[in-house]
Coordinates of N, CA and C and ligand atoms in Angstrom, one line a residue:
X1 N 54.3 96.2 70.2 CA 54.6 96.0 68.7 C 55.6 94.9 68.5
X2 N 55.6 94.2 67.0 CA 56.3 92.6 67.2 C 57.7 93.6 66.9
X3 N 58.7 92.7 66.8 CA 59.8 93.0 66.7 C 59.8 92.9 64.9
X4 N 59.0 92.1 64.2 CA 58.8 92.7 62.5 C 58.7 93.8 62.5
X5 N 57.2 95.0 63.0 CA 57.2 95.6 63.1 C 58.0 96.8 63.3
X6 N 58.5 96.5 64.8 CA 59.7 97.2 64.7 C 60.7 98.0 63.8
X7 N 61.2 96.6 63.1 CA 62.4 96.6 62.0 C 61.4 97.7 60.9
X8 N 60.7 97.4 60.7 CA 59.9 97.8 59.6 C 59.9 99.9 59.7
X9 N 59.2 99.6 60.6 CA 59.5 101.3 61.3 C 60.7 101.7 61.7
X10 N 61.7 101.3 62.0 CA 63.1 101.4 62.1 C 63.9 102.0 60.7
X11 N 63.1 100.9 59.9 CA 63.7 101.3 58.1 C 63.2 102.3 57.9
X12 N 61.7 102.9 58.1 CA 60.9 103.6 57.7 C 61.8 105.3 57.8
X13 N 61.9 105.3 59.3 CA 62.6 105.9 59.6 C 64.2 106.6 59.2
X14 N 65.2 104.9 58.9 CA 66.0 105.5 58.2 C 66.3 106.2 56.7
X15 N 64.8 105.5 56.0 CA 64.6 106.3 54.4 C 64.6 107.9 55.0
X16 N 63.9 108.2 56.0 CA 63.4 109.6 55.9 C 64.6 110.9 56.3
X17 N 65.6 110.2 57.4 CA 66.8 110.9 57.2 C 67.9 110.7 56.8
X18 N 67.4 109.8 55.5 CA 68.6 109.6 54.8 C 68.1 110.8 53.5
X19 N 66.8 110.9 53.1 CA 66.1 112.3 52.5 C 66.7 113.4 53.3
X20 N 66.2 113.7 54.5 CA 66.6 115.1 55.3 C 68.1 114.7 55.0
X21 N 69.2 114.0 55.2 CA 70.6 114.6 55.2 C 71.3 115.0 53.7
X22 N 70.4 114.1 51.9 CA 70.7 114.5 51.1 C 70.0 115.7 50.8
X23 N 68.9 115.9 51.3 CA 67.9 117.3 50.7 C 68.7 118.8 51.6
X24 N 69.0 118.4 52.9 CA 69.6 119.5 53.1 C 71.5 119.8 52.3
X25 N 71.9 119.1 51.6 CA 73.2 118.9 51.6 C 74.4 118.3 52.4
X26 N 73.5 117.4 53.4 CA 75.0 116.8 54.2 C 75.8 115.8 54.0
X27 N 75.2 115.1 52.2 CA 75.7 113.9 51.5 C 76.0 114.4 50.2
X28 N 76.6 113.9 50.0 CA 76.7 114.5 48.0 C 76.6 112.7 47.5
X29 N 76.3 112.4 46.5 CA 76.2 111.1 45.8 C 75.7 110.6 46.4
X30 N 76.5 109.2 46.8 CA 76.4 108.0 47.6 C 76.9 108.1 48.8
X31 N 77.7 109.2 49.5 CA 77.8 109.7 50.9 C 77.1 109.2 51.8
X32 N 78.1 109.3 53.4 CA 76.9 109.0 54.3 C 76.4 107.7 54.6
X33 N 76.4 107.0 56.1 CA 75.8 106.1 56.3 C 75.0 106.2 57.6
X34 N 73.9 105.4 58.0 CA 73.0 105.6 59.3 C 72.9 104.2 59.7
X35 N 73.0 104.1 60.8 CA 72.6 102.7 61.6 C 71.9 102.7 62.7
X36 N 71.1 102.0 62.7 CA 70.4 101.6 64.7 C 70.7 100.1 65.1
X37 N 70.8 100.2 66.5 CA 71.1 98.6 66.6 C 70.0 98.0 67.0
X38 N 69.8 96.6 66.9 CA 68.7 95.9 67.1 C 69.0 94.9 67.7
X39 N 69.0 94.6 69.2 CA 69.2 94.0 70.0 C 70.7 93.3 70.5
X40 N 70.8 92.7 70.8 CA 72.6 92.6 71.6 C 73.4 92.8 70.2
X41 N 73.3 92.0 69.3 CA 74.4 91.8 68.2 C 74.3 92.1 67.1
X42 N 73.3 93.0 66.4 CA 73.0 93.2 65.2 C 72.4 94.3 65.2
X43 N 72.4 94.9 63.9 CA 72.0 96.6 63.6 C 71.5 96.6 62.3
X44 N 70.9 97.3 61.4 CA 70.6 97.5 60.6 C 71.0 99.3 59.6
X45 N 71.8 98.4 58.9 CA 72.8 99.6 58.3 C 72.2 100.0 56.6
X46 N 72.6 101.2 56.3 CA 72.4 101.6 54.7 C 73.4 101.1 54.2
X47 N 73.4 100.8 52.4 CA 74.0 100.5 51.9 C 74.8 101.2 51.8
X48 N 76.1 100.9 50.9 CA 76.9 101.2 50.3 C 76.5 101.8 48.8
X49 N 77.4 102.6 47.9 CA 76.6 102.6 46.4 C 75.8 102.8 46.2
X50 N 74.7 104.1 47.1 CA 73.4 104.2 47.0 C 73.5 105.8 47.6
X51 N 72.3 106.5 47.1 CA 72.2 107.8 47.1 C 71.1 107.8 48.4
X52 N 71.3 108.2 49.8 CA 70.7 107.8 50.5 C 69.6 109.3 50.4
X53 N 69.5 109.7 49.7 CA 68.2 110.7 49.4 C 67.1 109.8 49.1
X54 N 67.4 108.6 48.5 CA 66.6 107.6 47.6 C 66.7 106.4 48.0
X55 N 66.4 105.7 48.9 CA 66.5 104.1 48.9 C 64.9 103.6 49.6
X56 N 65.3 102.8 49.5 CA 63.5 102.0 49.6 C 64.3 101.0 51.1
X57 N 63.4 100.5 51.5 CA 63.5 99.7 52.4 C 63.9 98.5 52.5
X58 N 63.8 97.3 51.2 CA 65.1 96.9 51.2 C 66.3 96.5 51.0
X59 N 66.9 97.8 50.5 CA 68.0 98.3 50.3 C 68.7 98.2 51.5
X60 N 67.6 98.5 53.1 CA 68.6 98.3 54.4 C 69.2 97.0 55.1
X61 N 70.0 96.6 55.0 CA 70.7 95.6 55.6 C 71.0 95.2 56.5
X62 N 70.6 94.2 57.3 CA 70.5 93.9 58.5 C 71.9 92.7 58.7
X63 N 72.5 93.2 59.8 CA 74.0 92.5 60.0 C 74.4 92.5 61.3
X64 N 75.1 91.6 61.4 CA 76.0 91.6 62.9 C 76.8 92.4 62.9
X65 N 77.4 91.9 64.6 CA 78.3 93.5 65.0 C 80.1 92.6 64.4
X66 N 79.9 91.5 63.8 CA 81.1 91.0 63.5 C 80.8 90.9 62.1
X67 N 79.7 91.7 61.5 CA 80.4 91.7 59.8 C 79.5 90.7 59.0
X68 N 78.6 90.3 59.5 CA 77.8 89.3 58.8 C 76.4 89.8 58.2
X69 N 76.0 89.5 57.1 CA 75.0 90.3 56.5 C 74.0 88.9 56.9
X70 N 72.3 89.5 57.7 CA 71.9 88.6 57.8 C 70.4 88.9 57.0
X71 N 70.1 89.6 56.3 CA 68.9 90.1 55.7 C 69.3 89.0 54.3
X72 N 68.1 87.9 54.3 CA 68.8 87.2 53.2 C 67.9 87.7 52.2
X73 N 68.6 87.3 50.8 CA 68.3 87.7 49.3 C 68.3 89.7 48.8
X74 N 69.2 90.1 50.2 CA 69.6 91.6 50.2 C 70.7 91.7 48.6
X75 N 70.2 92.3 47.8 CA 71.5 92.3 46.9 C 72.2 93.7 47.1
X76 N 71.8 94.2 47.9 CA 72.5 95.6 48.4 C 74.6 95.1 49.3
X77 N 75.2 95.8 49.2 CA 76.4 95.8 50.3 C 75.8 96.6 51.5
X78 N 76.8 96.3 52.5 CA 76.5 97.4 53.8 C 77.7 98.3 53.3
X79 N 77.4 99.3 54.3 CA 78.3 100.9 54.1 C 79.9 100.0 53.9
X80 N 80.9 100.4 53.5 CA 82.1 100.4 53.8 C 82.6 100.9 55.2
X81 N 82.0 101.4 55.8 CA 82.2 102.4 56.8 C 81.8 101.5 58.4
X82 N 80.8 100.1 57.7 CA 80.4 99.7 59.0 C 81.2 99.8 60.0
X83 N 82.4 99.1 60.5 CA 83.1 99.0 61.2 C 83.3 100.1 62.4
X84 N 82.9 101.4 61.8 CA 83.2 102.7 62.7 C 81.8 102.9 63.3
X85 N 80.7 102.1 63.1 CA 79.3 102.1 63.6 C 79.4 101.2 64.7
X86 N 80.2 99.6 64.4 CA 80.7 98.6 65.5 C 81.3 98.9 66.4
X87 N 82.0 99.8 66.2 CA 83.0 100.6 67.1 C 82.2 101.1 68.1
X88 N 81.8 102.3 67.9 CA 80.7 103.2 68.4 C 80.1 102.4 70.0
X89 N 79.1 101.7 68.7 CA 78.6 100.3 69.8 C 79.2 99.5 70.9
X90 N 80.2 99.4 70.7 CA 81.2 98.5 71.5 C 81.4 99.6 72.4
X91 N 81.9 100.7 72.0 CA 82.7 101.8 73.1 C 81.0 102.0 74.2
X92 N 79.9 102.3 73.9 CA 79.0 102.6 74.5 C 77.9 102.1 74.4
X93 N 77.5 101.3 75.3 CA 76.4 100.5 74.8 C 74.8 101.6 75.5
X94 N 74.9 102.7 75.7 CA 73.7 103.8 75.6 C 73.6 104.5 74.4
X95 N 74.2 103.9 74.1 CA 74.0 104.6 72.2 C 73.6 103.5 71.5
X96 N 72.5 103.8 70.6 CA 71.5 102.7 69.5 C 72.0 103.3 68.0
X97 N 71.9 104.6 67.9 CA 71.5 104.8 66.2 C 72.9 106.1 66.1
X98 N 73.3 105.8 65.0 CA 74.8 106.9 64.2 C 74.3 107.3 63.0
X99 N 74.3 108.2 62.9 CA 74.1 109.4 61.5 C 76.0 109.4 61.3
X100 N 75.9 109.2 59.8 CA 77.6 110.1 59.5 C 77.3 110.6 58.1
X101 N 77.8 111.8 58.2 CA 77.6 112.4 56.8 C 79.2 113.3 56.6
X102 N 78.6 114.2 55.5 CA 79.8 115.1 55.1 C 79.4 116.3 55.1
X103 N 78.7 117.1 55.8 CA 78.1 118.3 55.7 C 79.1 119.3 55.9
X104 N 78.9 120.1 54.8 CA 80.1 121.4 54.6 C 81.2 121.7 55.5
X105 N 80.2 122.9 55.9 CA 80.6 123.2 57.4 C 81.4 122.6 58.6
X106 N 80.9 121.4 59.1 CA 81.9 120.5 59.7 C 82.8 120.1 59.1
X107 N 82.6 120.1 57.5 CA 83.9 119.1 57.0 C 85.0 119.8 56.7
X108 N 84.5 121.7 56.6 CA 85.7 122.5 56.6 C 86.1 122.8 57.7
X109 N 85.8 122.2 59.1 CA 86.4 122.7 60.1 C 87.1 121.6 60.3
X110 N 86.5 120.7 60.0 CA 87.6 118.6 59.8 C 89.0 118.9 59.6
X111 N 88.8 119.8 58.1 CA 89.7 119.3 57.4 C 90.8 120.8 57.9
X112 N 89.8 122.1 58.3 CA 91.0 122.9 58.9 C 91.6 122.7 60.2
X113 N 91.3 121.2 61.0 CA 91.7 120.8 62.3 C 91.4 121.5 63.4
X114 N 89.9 122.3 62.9 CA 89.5 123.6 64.2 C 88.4 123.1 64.6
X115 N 88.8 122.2 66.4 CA 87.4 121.9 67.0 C 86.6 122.5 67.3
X116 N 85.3 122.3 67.3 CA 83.9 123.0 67.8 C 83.9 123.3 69.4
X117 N 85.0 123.7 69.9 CA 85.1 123.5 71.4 C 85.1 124.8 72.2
X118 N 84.3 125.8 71.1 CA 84.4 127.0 71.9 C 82.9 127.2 72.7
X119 N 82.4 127.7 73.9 CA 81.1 127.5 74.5 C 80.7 129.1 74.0
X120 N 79.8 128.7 72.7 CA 79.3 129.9 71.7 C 77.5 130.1 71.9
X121 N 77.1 128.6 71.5 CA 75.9 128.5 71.9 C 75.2 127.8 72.7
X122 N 74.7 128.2 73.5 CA 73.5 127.5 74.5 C 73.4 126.0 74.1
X123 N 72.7 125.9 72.9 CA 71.6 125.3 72.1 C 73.2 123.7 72.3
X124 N 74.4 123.8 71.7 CA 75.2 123.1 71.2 C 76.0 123.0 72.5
X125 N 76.0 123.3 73.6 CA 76.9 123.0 74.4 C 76.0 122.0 75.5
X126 N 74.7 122.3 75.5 CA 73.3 121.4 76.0 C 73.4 119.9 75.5
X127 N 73.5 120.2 73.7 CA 73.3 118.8 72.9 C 74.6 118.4 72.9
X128 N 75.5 118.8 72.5 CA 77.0 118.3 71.8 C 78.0 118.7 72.6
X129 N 78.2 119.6 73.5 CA 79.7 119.5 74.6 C 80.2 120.4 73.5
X130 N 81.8 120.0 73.8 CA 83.0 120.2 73.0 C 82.9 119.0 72.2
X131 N 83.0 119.7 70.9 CA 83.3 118.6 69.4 C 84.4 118.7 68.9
X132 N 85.5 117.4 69.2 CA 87.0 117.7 68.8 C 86.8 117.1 67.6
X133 N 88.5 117.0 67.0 CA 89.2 116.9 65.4 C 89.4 115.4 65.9
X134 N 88.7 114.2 65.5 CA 89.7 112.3 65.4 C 90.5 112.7 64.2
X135 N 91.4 111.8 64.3 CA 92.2 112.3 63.5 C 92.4 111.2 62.5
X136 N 92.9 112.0 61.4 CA 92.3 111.1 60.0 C 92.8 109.6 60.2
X137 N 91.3 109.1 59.3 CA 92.0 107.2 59.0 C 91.1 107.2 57.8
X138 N 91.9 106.2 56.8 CA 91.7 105.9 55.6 C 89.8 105.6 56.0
X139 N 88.9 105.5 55.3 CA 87.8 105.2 55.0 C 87.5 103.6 54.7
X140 N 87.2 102.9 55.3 CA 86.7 101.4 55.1 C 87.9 100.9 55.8
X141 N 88.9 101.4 56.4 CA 90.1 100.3 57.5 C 89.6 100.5 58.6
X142 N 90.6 99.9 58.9 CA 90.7 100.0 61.1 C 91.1 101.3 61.9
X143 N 91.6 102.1 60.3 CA 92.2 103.6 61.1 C 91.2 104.2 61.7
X144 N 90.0 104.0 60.7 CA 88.9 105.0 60.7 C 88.0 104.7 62.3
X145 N 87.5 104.0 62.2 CA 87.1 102.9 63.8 C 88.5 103.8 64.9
X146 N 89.3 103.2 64.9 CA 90.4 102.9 65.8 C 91.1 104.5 66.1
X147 N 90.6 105.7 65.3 CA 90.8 107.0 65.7 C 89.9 107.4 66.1
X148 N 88.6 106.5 66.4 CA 87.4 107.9 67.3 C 87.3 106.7 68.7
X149 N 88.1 106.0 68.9 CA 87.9 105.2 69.9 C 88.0 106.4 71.5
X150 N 88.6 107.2 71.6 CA 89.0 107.7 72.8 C 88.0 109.1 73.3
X151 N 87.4 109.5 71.5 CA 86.7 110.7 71.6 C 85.2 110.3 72.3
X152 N 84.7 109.1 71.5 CA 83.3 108.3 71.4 C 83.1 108.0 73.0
X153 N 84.2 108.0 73.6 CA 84.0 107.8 74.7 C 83.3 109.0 75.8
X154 N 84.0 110.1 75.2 CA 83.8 111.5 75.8 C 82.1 112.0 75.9
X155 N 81.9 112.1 74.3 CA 80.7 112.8 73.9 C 80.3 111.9 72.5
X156 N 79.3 112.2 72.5 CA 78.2 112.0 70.9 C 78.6 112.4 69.4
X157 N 79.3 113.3 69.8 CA 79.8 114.1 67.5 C 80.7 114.2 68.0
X158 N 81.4 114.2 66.7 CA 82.9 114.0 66.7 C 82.8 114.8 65.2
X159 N 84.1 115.4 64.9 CA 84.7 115.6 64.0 C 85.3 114.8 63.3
X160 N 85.6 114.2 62.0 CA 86.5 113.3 61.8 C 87.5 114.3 60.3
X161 N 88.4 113.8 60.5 CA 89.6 115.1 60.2 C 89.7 115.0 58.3
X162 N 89.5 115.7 57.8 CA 89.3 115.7 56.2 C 88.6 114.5 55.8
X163 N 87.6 114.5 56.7 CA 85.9 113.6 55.9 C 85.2 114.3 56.4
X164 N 84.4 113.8 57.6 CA 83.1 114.7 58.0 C 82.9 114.5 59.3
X165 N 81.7 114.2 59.5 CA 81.1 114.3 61.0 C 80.3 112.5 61.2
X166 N 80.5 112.5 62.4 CA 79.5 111.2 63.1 C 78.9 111.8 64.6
X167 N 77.5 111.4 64.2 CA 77.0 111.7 65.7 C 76.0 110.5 65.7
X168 N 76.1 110.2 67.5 CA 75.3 109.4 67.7 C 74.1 109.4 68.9
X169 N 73.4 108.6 68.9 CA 72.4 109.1 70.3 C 71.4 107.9 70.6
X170 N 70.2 107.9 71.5 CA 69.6 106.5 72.0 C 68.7 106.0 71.0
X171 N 68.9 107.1 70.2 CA 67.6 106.7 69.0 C 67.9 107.4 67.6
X172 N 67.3 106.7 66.6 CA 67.7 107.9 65.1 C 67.5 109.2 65.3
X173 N 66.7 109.4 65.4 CA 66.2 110.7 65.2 C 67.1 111.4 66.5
X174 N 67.6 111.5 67.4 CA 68.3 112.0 68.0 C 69.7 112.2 67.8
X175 N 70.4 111.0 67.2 CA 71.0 111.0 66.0 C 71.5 111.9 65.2
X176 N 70.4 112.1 64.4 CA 70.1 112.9 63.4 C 70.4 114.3 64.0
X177 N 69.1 114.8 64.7 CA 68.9 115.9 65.3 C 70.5 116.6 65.5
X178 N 71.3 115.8 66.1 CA 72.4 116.3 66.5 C 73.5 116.6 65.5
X179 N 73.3 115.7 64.6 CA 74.4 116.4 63.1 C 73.4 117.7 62.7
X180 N 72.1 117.9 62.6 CA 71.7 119.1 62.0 C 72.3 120.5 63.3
X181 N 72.4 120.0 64.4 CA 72.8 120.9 65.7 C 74.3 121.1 65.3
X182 N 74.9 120.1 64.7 CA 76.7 120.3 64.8 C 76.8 121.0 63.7
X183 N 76.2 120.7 62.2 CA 76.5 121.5 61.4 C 75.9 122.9 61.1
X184 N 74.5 123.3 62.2 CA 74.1 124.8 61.8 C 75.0 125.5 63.2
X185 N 75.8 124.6 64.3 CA 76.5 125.4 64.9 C 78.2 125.7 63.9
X186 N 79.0 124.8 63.4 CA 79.6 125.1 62.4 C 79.5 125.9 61.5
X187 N 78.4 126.1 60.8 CA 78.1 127.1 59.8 C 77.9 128.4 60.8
X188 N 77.4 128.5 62.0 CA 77.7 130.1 62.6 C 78.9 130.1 63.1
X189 N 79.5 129.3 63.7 CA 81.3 129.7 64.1 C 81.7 130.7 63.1
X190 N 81.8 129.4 61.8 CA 82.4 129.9 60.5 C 82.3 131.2 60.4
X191 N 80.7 132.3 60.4 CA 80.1 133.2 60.4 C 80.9 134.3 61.1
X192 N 81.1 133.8 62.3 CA 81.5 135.2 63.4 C 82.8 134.7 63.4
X193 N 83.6 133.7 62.8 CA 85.2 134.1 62.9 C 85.3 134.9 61.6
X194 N 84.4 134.6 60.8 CA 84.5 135.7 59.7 C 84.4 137.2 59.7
X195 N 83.1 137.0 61.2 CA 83.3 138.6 61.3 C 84.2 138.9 62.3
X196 N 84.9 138.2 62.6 CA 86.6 139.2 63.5 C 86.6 138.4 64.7
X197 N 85.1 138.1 65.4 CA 85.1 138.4 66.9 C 84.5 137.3 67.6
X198 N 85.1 136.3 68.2 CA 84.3 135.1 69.3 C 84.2 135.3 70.4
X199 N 83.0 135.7 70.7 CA 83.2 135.9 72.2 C 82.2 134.6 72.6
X200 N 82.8 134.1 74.3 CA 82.3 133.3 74.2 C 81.7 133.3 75.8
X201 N 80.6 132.2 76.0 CA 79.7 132.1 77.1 C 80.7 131.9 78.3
X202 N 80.8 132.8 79.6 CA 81.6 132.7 80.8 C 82.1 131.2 81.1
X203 N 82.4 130.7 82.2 CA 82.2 129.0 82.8 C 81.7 129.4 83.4
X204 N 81.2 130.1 84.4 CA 80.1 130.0 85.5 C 78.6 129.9 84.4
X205 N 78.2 131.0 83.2 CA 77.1 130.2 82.9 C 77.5 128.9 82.2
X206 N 78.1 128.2 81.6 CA 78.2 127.4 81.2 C 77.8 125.9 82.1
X207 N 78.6 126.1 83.5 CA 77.8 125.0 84.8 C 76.2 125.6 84.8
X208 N 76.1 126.8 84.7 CA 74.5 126.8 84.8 C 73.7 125.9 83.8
X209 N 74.5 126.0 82.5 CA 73.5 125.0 81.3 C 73.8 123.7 81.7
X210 N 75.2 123.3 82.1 CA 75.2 121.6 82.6 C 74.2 121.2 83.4
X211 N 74.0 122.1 84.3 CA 72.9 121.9 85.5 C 71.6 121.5 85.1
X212 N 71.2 122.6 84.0 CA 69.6 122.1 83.1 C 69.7 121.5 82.4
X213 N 70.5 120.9 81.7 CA 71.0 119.6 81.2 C 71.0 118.4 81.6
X214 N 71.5 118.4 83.4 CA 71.3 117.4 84.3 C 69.5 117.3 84.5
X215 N 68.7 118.8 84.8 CA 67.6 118.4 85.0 C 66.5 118.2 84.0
X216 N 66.7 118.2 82.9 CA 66.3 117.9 81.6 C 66.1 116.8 81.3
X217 N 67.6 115.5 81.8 CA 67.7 114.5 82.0 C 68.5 114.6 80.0
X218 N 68.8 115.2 79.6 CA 69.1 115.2 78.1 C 69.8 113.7 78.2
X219 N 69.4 113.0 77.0 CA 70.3 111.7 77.0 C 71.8 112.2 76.3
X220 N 72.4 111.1 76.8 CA 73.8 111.0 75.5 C 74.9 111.7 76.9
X221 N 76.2 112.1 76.1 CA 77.2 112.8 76.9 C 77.6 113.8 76.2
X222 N 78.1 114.8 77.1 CA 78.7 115.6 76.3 C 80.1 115.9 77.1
X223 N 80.7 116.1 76.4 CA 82.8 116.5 76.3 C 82.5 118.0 77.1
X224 N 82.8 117.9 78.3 CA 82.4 119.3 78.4 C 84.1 120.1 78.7
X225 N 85.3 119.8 78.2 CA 86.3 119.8 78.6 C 86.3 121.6 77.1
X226 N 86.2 122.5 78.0 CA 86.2 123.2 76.3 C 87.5 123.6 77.1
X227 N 88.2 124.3 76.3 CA 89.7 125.3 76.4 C 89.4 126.6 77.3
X228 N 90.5 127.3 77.9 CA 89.6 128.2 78.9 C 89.6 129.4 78.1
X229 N 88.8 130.2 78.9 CA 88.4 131.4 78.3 C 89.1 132.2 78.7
Ligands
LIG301 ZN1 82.3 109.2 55.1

C-alpha cells in the first residue's frame, strides 16, 4: 500500500474513534484528542475546536514532532494538547497512536486522586497494569507533557489528575481499545467501592496473568507495581 494510501486509511480510522469516543460519552463538545505517528518525525493529529463525533478527513492535520503543521491549505488548528502526544513519542518510540479523552469514570477517579492500581480484573491487569494519578498540569503548557513523563515510561494509560485519561499503544485501535478497558474498569471499581468490598486477585495469580501476557506476546507495557495486598 503507498504511503497516500496509508495516510488516507489512518484518517479513516481516526474519524471512526473519534465517533466511538463521543457516542459512548468519553468527550463532551470539542474534548479529546487522537494521534498516530507517521514515520520518524511526524504524526497526524485532530483538531482543536472540533466535535470529534464529527470531523471529515480534512479536518486531520498532519505535523511534526516540533510543532509544525505540514498538511497545506488545512484551515483546521492541531489539538492544544499536541505537545503531551510529542511527549509520549519521545519517551517510547513502541508506541504509534494516543487516544485522550475525558470519560466519567476515569475522570472521577483523576480528580479523586484514586489510582486504578488495585489487581480487580483479569481483563485490565493483562491490558493496562497499574494505572496511576500524573499529576495535574495546566492544559496546552509544558506541565501537562512534563507530568506524565515518568509514568509513560512505566505503562500505556495514565490517569491525568482533574482532566481525564491518555492511553496509548502500537496502533489506533489498540489505543482506543484500551481507554474503553480503563474506563469500563473504572466504572466497576466505582461499583464495588460502592458496594463496601474490594477484594482483590492474590500475587501469585496475578504472576500467573503476567505469564500469559508474556505468552500472548500482548504489545505495549504494563506498570505492574500494584500496592500489596
Ligand atoms: Zn483534555
Amino acid at each position: 500500500m503507498s504511503a497516500m494510501n496509508d495516510e488516507i486509511e489512518l484518517k479513516r480510522i481516526m474519524l471512526d474513534i473519534g465517533h466511538r469516543l463521543w457516542s459512548r460519552g468519553y468527550v463532551a463538545s470539542n474534548d479529546g484528542n487522537i494521534s498516530v505517528r507517521i514515520g520518524e518525525d511526524e504524526m497526524l493529529i485532530t483538531p482543536t475546536g472540533v466535535s470529534k463525533g464529527f470531523m471529515t478527513e480534512e479536518m486531520i492535520i498532519r505535523m511534526t514532532m516540533d510543532g509544525k503543521v505540514v498538511s497545506p491549505g488545512n484551515k483546521y488548528r492541531p489539538s492544544s494538547e499536541y505537545k503531551m502526544h510529542v511527549q509520549v513519542y519521545k519517551e517510547r518510540d513502541d508506541l504509534n497512536a494516543i487516544v485522550h479523552a475525558h470519560p466519567s469514570y476515569c475522570t472521577a477517579f483523576a480528580i479523586a486522586g484514586i489510582p486504578l492500581d488495585k489487581c480487580a480484573l483479569p481483563e485490565a491487569i493483562l491490558t493496562l497494569g497499574s494505572v496511576p494519578v500524573a499529576p495535574y498540569g495546566t492544559p496546552s503548557t509544558d506541565e501537562l507533557p512534563d507530568s506524565i513523563i515518568k509514568y509513560i515510561k512505566k505503562g500505556d494509560a495514565i490517569l491525568l489528575a482533574n482532566h481525564g485519561a491518555l492511553t496509548a499503544g502500537v496502533d489506533l485501535l489498540t489505543a482506543y481499545h484500551r481507554m474503553e478497558t480503563l474506563e469500563h474498569t473504572a466504572k466497576i471499581m466505582h461499583l464495588a467501592i460502592g458496594l463496601g468490598n474490594v477484594n482483590v486477585i492474590s500475587r501469585r495469580n496475578v504472576e500467573r496473568l503476567l505469564d500469559i501476557r508474556d505468552k500472548m506476546k500482548i504489545s505495549g507495557r504494563v506498570n505492574t507495581s500494584f500496592p500489596e495486598d
